[in-house]
Amino acid sequence: MALTLIPTSSVHLLNSTSVALPQIFAADFNLRSRWRRRPVSSIFNFRHSLPSRTSLHCLCSSSPAASPMSLEVSTPNSQFLDSLIYSRAYWVTQGVIAWNVDVGEGSCYLFASKFAGLSFSEDGIDGYDVRIKLEAESGSLPAHVIEKFPHIRNYKSFKVPSDLDSRDLVKSQLAVVCFDAEGRLIQGTGLQLPGVLDELFSYDGPLGAHFTPEGVSLHLWAPTAQAVSVCIYKTPLNKSPMEICPLVEANGVWSTEGACSWERCYYVYKVSVYHPSTMKLETCYANDPYARGLSADGSKTFLVNLDSDDLKPEGWENLADEKPCLKSYSDISIYELHVRDFSAYDETVEPENRGGYLAFTSKDSAGVKHLQKLVDAGLTHLHLLPTYQFGGVDDEKENWKSVDTSLLDGLAPDSTEAQARITENQDDNGYNWGYNPVLWGVPKGSYASDPTGPCRITEFRKMVQALNCTGLNVVLDVVYNHLHASGPHDKDSVLDKIVPGYYLRRNNDGFIENSTCVNNTASEHYMVDRLIRDDLLNWVVNYKVDGFRFDLMGHIMKATMVNAKSAIGSLSKEKDGVDGSRIYLYGEGWNFGEVANNGRGINASQFNLCGTGIGSFNDRIRDATLGGSPFGHPLQQGFITGLLLQPNGHDHGSEATQELMLSTAKDHIQIGMVANLMDYMLTNHEGNEVKGSEILMHDATPVAYASQPTETINYVSAHDNETLFDIISLKTPMEISVDERCRINHLASSMIALSQGIPFFHAGDEILRSKSLDRDSYNSDDWFNRLDFSYSSNNWGVGLPPKGKNEHNWPLIKPRLQDPSFKPQSSHIVATLHNFLDLLRIRYSSPLFRLDTAKAIQERVRFHNTGPSSIQGAIVMSIQDGRKGIPSISQIDPVYSLIVVIFNARPSEFSFLSPALKDRNLELHPVQVMSGDETVKKSVYEAFSGSFTVPARTTAVFVESRND
């Protein structure tokens, strides 16, 4: 079969032409290298490979003269025909097909082929079993259809006959074709089915494996499948199944009953289904989407009952009663950590446990002792990067390829050799962040001591239990916005094998959307929404986790997030063994791609989540504090990195421009410090009283988006992009000392730790962690991601970071790594840690830092040093508690009646006179009085004048004790 490609912009050049397929891609689109890596059957799944200015119309040709790798071009009837590789029409309800065509006086038909035999010819369409006349309707699509599919709101509506057996028809290859008044074929295309599948087959009954004393039952939702059977294997190594059982379908759900002996066996579904990506009836072998265990190689689902007693660590049933205390979401603080980073280099952990779940159970290890220090200072939640079954790391450790790091230890700090050796094996070693999901409901096998059988289950539970006993709640990083693989044959494809074209979001041509990276999922479809909710409940009930961080949450529908929050919140210790009301949800509310501005329904973006109580990351405070954005120039300075006050040589514009930039950054930070509340009133840099929602970013988007403090996650660094210390080392002038950079690192952490809302810290911020300036270390091995809890090194200068994402910045990176003055000593690391612990102690010394309502924040928090006459580079914030003479504010702090925090980002001492704060009994916070930081102790307040003096690059906290 040849592929006929007609670029609509140049058809006159292609008429009667035959060109080799790779050549035309190389010549027109410069995609030759990508073409070599992709089979013909899958090239169209990568629609982002094609220039948006060119649309390709593909025809299937059976001409014997056409070779399999040639491009045969023709223009039947002088019209362009859409190939069936496209799916540009939507079967949105049982009675309506939506298509962006106008048939005029012509006619439209639905064609079906049970055995995928449809093809276009000069005379029309061949190979069909069924032909149904569709009636074009006037007017727009029904309102409920537009609500569900807003991106096709302007499509035409075609009425499907009411007596059509749609349930059976969706199992076939389908196409809609329109003809002109003379019966000549005009256009034809395949169909997207999620709308009609949701209407006919939405299902809330059992799915996955269910265990009873009588046996095991299996349930699979696969309404488009023509046949399903299950292959049962005694062991994961068996090549041949011990049993093959056909499943029986009822309303789109296939099920079977098995014997008790099936438990602890392995299984694979064999699904016969039409797959639009290949236009063939395919036989797909797939794991269960509701898998709870896997074989070591990931090829088979483990039939495991998670309620079995032998899978529960001692005391597991009582863990809900022993969880760390959490009175309010406002009390949460979050520490983000990768499982492997935590212990891969920790020699105090048993060698067999390094880099895995059990490292968290080693009570006497350096890493666990470090976590205990954080907990003792107040930290509440540990956020683990993905721990579900992800691709990119083989679960069988014997297959890993590793680098002899002894060969790297003596290299120059700016050597290219380390990154070259690391990247040779980066796809075959044991390291990856894990943002490439294969199965959401199974713990990752590479972090277990044995990836086969129940080991990964029991060890994951032991990890959660150990962390809870340490005093930490456990947050899982979940990635529901995309999947690692698709298509009928990829070993990591699961959902797209079982119901092709349903779970993955497709564009208007029918190709998979890839704006999140690859294989975007479609939570606007009912059974995707359900699978996400069921998976979250699995982790809460079966693993007793305490929260979830949603990757690219903006690509998930708001309704899915709200429904998930409600379902989790309804769990109780009496009924479910867990208290769902203490589970916190937050994520990345970015608004981009095909879902932007509610393009596929109301999405879970920052502004849309207002009022839900679901948190989203505040990029505004991050960018204003550090400068620029992760997508801008790396030398762009910000509030703490020297903008205007200590230039680094980068062109930031005129002095007036820089003054405006710095003043605007201050406004953004101050709104962030009051949890990014939309209705909070403050005085901006122009001297006007404005709401947070009236302070705008460069694109006129409001800075503030939250209605309550727990909807804002404040942060300055995370696993993405450079570490905090690294970004400071890039943005600050090269001539400043490492001591000054350490102070700036601490200043950044203080602005997060002492803000309202929920503070979030990347693991290692508190010990000056470096990745040798790597901006994207997702696949940079342990070498660039190393954490050292012995505090002897921060991993600075271990070589130029990997070429792929960093080479364009090597000219900036190289001189910094070469300069020995950039590298902190152990004394710097230890001092930074102690200062960070002091910040946590201060935050948890008073409920005034953790106000839980917008009203309380508006009443109590004030900013001084504001307006056009304010001193640049400094923020003065006061938090008032109720006391005698202020009846309008209740008392919530038994110790302090007033707190004043001064953030001095200036490279010089800051003095400030405040009439509003004079004659108070303010003193330096006792934690800072006892601090090892001698500089902060020089901070002074004079009551008679209301004068404050704070040293350069210092955060000083003054408190008024009730005892005074």
XYZ file of C-alpha atoms in Angstrom, residues 265-690:
426
model
C -0.427 -15.588 38.660
C 0.173 -13.182 35.778
C -2.067 -12.178 32.905
C -2.270 -10.257 29.656
C -5.332 -9.196 27.694
C -5.556 -10.103 24.026
C -7.756 -7.533 22.323
C -8.997 -7.607 18.740
C -9.832 -4.021 17.814
C -9.765 -1.559 14.935
C -6.908 0.898 15.432
C -7.178 4.235 13.596
C -3.417 4.836 13.672
C -2.799 1.846 11.392
C -6.256 1.643 9.786
C -6.200 -2.077 10.512
C -7.964 -4.589 12.680
C -5.197 -5.241 15.206
C -4.527 -7.958 17.745
C -3.149 -6.097 20.763
C -1.586 -7.607 23.865
C -2.013 -5.280 26.807
C -1.654 -5.042 30.550
C -4.728 -4.270 32.606
C -5.275 -0.478 32.919
C -6.261 -1.248 36.524
C -3.128 -3.316 37.164
C -1.936 -3.351 40.760
C 1.212 -5.386 40.144
C 3.572 -6.259 37.297
C 6.181 -8.727 36.181
C 9.789 -7.576 36.380
C 9.933 -6.843 32.653
C 6.577 -5.075 32.724
C 5.054 -7.350 30.110
C 2.459 -9.037 32.335
C 0.014 -7.914 35.003
C 0.402 -9.502 38.439
C -2.862 -10.852 39.842
C -2.452 -9.560 43.359
C -4.968 -8.817 46.100
C -3.670 -5.718 47.867
C -5.742 -6.610 50.905
C -3.735 -9.772 51.558
C -2.290 -9.843 55.056
C 1.173 -10.886 53.926
C 1.512 -7.652 51.941
C 0.961 -5.440 54.986
C 3.876 -4.374 57.181
C 3.389 -4.809 60.903
C 1.141 -2.046 62.213
C -0.096 -1.121 58.728
C -3.778 -1.297 59.686
C -3.245 1.260 62.456
C -1.280 3.755 60.383
C -4.262 6.070 59.883
C -4.333 6.646 63.642
C -0.601 7.352 63.765
C -0.361 9.899 60.971
C 1.497 13.147 61.718
C -0.847 15.758 63.115
C -2.335 18.135 60.556
C -4.835 20.641 61.916
C -5.179 22.711 58.760
C -3.967 22.694 55.167
C -2.416 26.065 55.992
C 0.025 24.271 58.269
C 1.510 22.370 55.318
C 5.073 22.861 54.102
C 6.430 20.722 51.273
C 9.851 19.262 50.469
C 10.214 17.841 46.959
C 12.502 14.814 46.583
C 13.387 12.161 44.006
C 13.495 8.621 45.422
C 16.837 7.782 43.860
C 18.448 11.138 44.699
C 17.706 10.551 48.363
C 20.090 7.652 48.871
C 21.989 6.733 45.705
C 25.193 8.204 47.152
C 24.435 7.707 50.848
C 27.045 5.291 52.166
C 25.211 5.078 55.493
C 22.431 3.161 53.692
C 22.816 -0.559 53.047
C 24.121 -0.975 49.470
C 21.138 -3.085 48.392
C 18.707 -0.368 49.544
C 20.399 2.661 47.994
C 18.218 4.448 45.485
C 15.061 2.631 46.539
C 12.038 2.582 48.790
C 13.735 0.865 51.708
C 16.333 3.624 52.078
C 13.618 5.633 53.837
C 13.371 2.921 56.495
C 17.070 3.207 57.467
C 16.610 5.198 60.665
C 20.305 5.785 61.252
C 21.193 6.865 57.715
C 22.432 10.362 56.970
C 19.431 10.999 54.729
C 16.817 9.983 57.260
C 18.581 11.982 59.959
C 18.507 14.979 57.633
C 14.774 14.569 57.091
C 14.324 14.281 60.846
C 16.038 17.643 61.335
C 13.593 19.208 58.902
C 10.628 17.582 60.615
C 11.813 18.669 64.060
C 11.947 22.236 62.741
C 8.382 22.015 61.396
C 8.379 20.481 57.889
C 5.177 18.502 57.283
C 5.100 16.932 53.796
C 7.531 15.020 51.597
C 6.691 15.209 47.900
C 8.139 12.248 45.988
C 8.751 12.571 42.268
C 6.917 9.887 40.252
C 6.811 6.464 41.883
C 4.255 4.747 39.628
C 5.354 2.442 36.787
C 7.117 4.700 34.312
C 9.168 4.124 31.184
C 12.783 5.001 30.574
C 14.251 2.872 33.372
C 14.401 -0.907 33.194
C 13.078 -2.447 36.397
C 15.620 -5.244 36.188
C 18.806 -3.700 37.541
C 21.037 -6.272 35.894
C 20.181 -4.651 32.569
C 21.449 -1.225 33.595
C 24.572 0.286 32.105
C 26.550 2.487 34.429
C 29.569 4.757 34.359
C 32.648 4.129 36.461
C 32.468 7.353 38.463
C 36.034 6.921 39.660
C 36.986 8.004 36.144
C 35.017 11.233 36.607
C 36.144 12.265 40.074
C 39.397 13.849 39.014
C 38.122 15.742 35.996
C 38.201 19.519 35.731
C 35.062 21.329 36.978
C 34.272 22.442 33.413
C 35.240 19.203 31.677
C 33.060 17.936 28.828
C 34.021 14.325 29.522
C 31.649 13.660 32.421
C 28.544 14.655 30.477
C 29.747 12.717 27.430
C 30.177 9.522 29.435
C 26.880 9.998 31.252
C 24.851 10.626 28.108
C 26.255 7.502 26.446
C 24.194 5.428 28.861
C 21.465 7.857 29.891
C 18.665 5.773 28.361
C 19.980 2.508 29.773
C 20.878 3.401 33.346
C 18.785 3.501 36.512
C 17.987 7.210 36.467
C 14.982 9.132 35.241
C 12.630 11.548 36.949
C 9.709 9.407 35.829
C 7.399 11.798 33.985
C 6.646 9.159 31.359
C 3.823 7.031 32.773
C 3.091 3.505 31.627
C 0.726 2.301 34.376
C -0.513 4.739 36.980
C -1.606 2.265 39.652
C 1.564 0.188 40.168
C 4.645 1.183 42.203
C 7.788 1.554 40.103
C 9.760 -1.699 40.129
C 13.248 -0.206 39.817
C 12.938 1.295 43.313
C 12.179 -2.137 44.832
C 14.789 -4.688 45.856
C 12.978 -7.179 43.612
C 10.740 -5.873 40.795
C 8.779 -9.087 40.396
C 5.941 -10.346 42.571
C 4.652 -8.391 45.577
C 7.981 -6.918 46.715
C 7.406 -3.463 45.241
C 4.038 -3.309 47.019
C 5.310 -4.202 50.485
C 8.395 -2.016 50.227
C 6.377 0.991 49.064
C 4.116 0.547 52.085
C 7.124 0.281 54.381
C 8.423 3.545 52.934
C 5.147 5.369 53.598
C 4.955 3.923 57.084
C 8.543 4.880 57.893
C 8.102 8.441 56.634
C 4.889 8.862 58.609
C 6.711 7.638 61.708
C 9.429 10.200 61.019
C 6.703 12.846 61.082
C 6.303 13.364 57.353
C 3.146 13.102 55.310
C 3.768 11.564 51.886
C 2.778 13.316 48.645
C 2.878 11.453 45.335
C 3.708 13.193 42.070
C 1.080 11.963 39.589
C 1.184 12.424 35.828
C -2.289 12.014 34.364
C -1.824 14.527 31.548
C 0.024 12.202 29.184
C 1.238 8.647 28.594
C 4.630 7.335 27.578
C 3.430 5.340 24.578
C 0.564 4.806 22.172
C -0.365 2.624 19.225
C -1.154 -1.090 18.937
C 2.344 -2.544 19.304
C 4.550 -0.449 21.603
C 5.390 -2.499 24.711
C 4.610 0.500 26.947
C 1.266 1.263 25.308
C -1.710 0.150 27.386
C -4.792 2.343 27.148
C -4.443 3.036 23.433
C -4.345 -0.691 22.734
C -7.591 -1.360 24.551
C -9.801 1.514 23.364
C -7.854 3.173 20.530
C -8.542 6.842 20.020
C -10.430 7.272 23.300
C -8.000 7.847 26.155
C -5.694 10.139 24.204
C -6.744 13.639 23.188
C -6.728 14.204 19.452
C -6.632 17.319 17.320
C -9.093 18.239 14.598
C -7.275 16.014 12.122
C -7.522 13.043 14.465
C -3.858 12.908 15.440
C -2.714 12.703 19.054
C -2.073 16.015 20.796
C 1.466 16.309 22.143
C 1.571 19.699 23.869
C 2.456 18.142 27.240
C 5.356 16.259 25.632
C 3.652 13.298 23.969
C 0.346 11.401 24.052
C -1.887 13.878 25.881
C -4.723 12.229 27.757
C -8.331 13.428 27.599
C -9.894 13.724 31.043
C -12.938 15.362 29.433
C -13.917 11.821 28.440
C -15.874 10.058 31.160
C -13.834 6.885 31.500
C -10.548 8.802 31.559
C -11.943 10.961 34.340
C -13.048 7.817 36.123
C -9.694 6.079 35.730
C -7.907 9.080 37.252
C -10.277 9.160 40.220
C -10.025 5.403 40.737
C -6.252 5.560 40.610
C -6.090 8.319 43.217
C -8.362 6.319 45.497
C -6.128 3.293 45.019
C -3.097 5.190 46.288
C -4.985 6.712 49.212
C -6.719 3.542 50.384
C -4.124 0.902 49.526
C -0.952 2.891 50.209
C -2.262 5.460 52.702
C -0.544 8.438 51.052
C -1.351 11.947 52.202
C -1.492 14.111 49.111
C -0.963 14.451 45.387
C 0.934 16.846 43.159
C -0.488 16.917 39.607
C 1.951 17.352 36.757
C 0.661 19.823 34.134
C -2.629 19.963 35.985
C -3.913 22.594 33.559
C -4.240 19.845 30.936
C -6.716 18.051 33.199
C -10.301 19.226 33.342
C -11.381 21.191 36.404
C -14.322 18.809 36.878
C -11.922 15.879 37.161
C -9.937 17.650 39.867
C -13.035 18.714 41.782
C -14.584 15.258 41.506
C -11.336 13.665 42.663
C -11.111 15.998 45.645
C -14.689 15.183 46.585
C -14.210 11.424 46.209
C -11.054 11.476 48.331
C -12.625 13.779 50.902
C -15.491 11.342 51.439
C -13.143 8.581 52.657
C -13.277 7.840 56.375
C -11.166 5.841 58.790
C -14.191 3.821 59.860
C -15.210 2.790 56.345
C -12.021 3.010 54.294
C -9.202 2.929 56.819
C -8.078 6.457 55.936
C -9.186 9.999 56.670
C -9.720 11.550 53.247
C -10.308 15.026 54.636
C -6.571 15.451 55.332
C -5.472 14.654 51.755
C -4.147 17.765 49.993
C -4.188 18.263 46.207
C -2.065 20.711 44.238
C -0.353 20.949 40.890
C 0.858 22.917 37.900
C -2.003 25.087 36.712
C -0.309 26.191 33.510
C -2.662 27.277 30.750
C -1.272 26.363 27.333
C -1.640 24.035 24.374
C -4.961 22.821 23.039
C -6.635 23.231 26.461
C -5.667 26.897 26.881
C -8.505 29.245 27.748
C -10.919 26.336 28.138
C -10.321 25.118 24.595
C -11.418 21.584 25.522
C -13.680 22.459 28.422
C -12.998 24.217 31.714
C -9.467 23.142 32.554
C -7.700 23.050 35.914
C -5.661 26.197 35.335
C -4.671 28.694 38.001
C -7.621 31.036 37.528
C -10.199 28.294 37.019
C -9.294 26.610 40.320
C -10.227 29.657 42.358
C -12.609 28.573 45.105
C -11.837 24.844 44.883
C -9.236 24.657 47.653
C -6.864 22.942 45.225
C -3.393 24.455 45.196
C -1.396 25.598 42.186
C 2.203 26.683 41.820
C 2.810 30.430 41.935
C 5.282 31.141 39.138
C 4.823 34.880 39.702
C 6.729 34.986 42.984
C 9.393 32.679 41.542
C 10.062 34.857 38.500
C 9.909 38.175 40.330
C 12.275 36.941 43.030
C 14.888 35.382 40.765
C 14.367 37.378 37.566
C 13.067 36.619 34.100
C 11.599 33.161 33.701
C 12.866 29.644 32.974
C 12.274 30.428 29.306
C 14.098 33.746 29.232
C 17.748 34.758 29.221
C 19.596 33.066 32.110
C 21.286 36.340 33.113
C 18.007 38.251 33.574
C 18.152 39.543 37.137
C 15.358 39.866 39.647
C 14.559 41.214 43.100
C 17.177 39.229 45.014
C 19.753 38.647 42.264
C 20.865 42.238 41.783
C 18.477 43.904 39.341
C 19.333 47.643 39.228
C 21.266 47.503 42.517
C 24.127 45.201 41.511
C 24.217 44.719 37.714
C 25.738 41.604 36.178
C 26.514 43.108 32.777
C 23.405 41.843 30.999
C 21.448 44.497 29.106
C 18.355 45.128 31.229
C 17.502 48.417 29.538
C 17.770 51.948 30.867
C 17.961 52.798 34.554
C 14.332 53.921 34.444
C 13.352 50.629 32.891
C 15.202 48.722 35.592
C 13.596 50.813 38.331
C 10.177 49.971 36.931
C 11.098 46.285 36.624
C 12.303 46.154 40.236
C 9.257 48.013 41.555
C 6.933 45.744 39.606
C 8.753 42.662 40.865
C 8.217 43.902 44.415
C 4.470 44.218 43.820
C 4.365 40.673 42.462
C 6.300 39.313 45.430
C 4.149 41.114 47.980
C 0.981 39.678 46.448
C 2.660 36.270 46.522
C 3.463 36.756 50.197
C -0.234 37.135 50.918
C -0.948 33.860 49.099
C -1.647 35.477 45.731
C -5.127 36.488 46.844
C -7.179 38.203 44.160
C -9.027 40.514 46.526
C -6.166 41.498 48.816
C -5.769 45.297 48.852
C -2.304 46.824 48.891
C -0.490 49.960 47.835
C 1.379 49.357 44.585
C 4.611 50.996 43.450
C 2.650 53.898 41.954
C 0.978 54.607 45.277
C -2.458 53.353 44.259
C -4.642 51.090 46.400
C -5.276 48.053 44.211
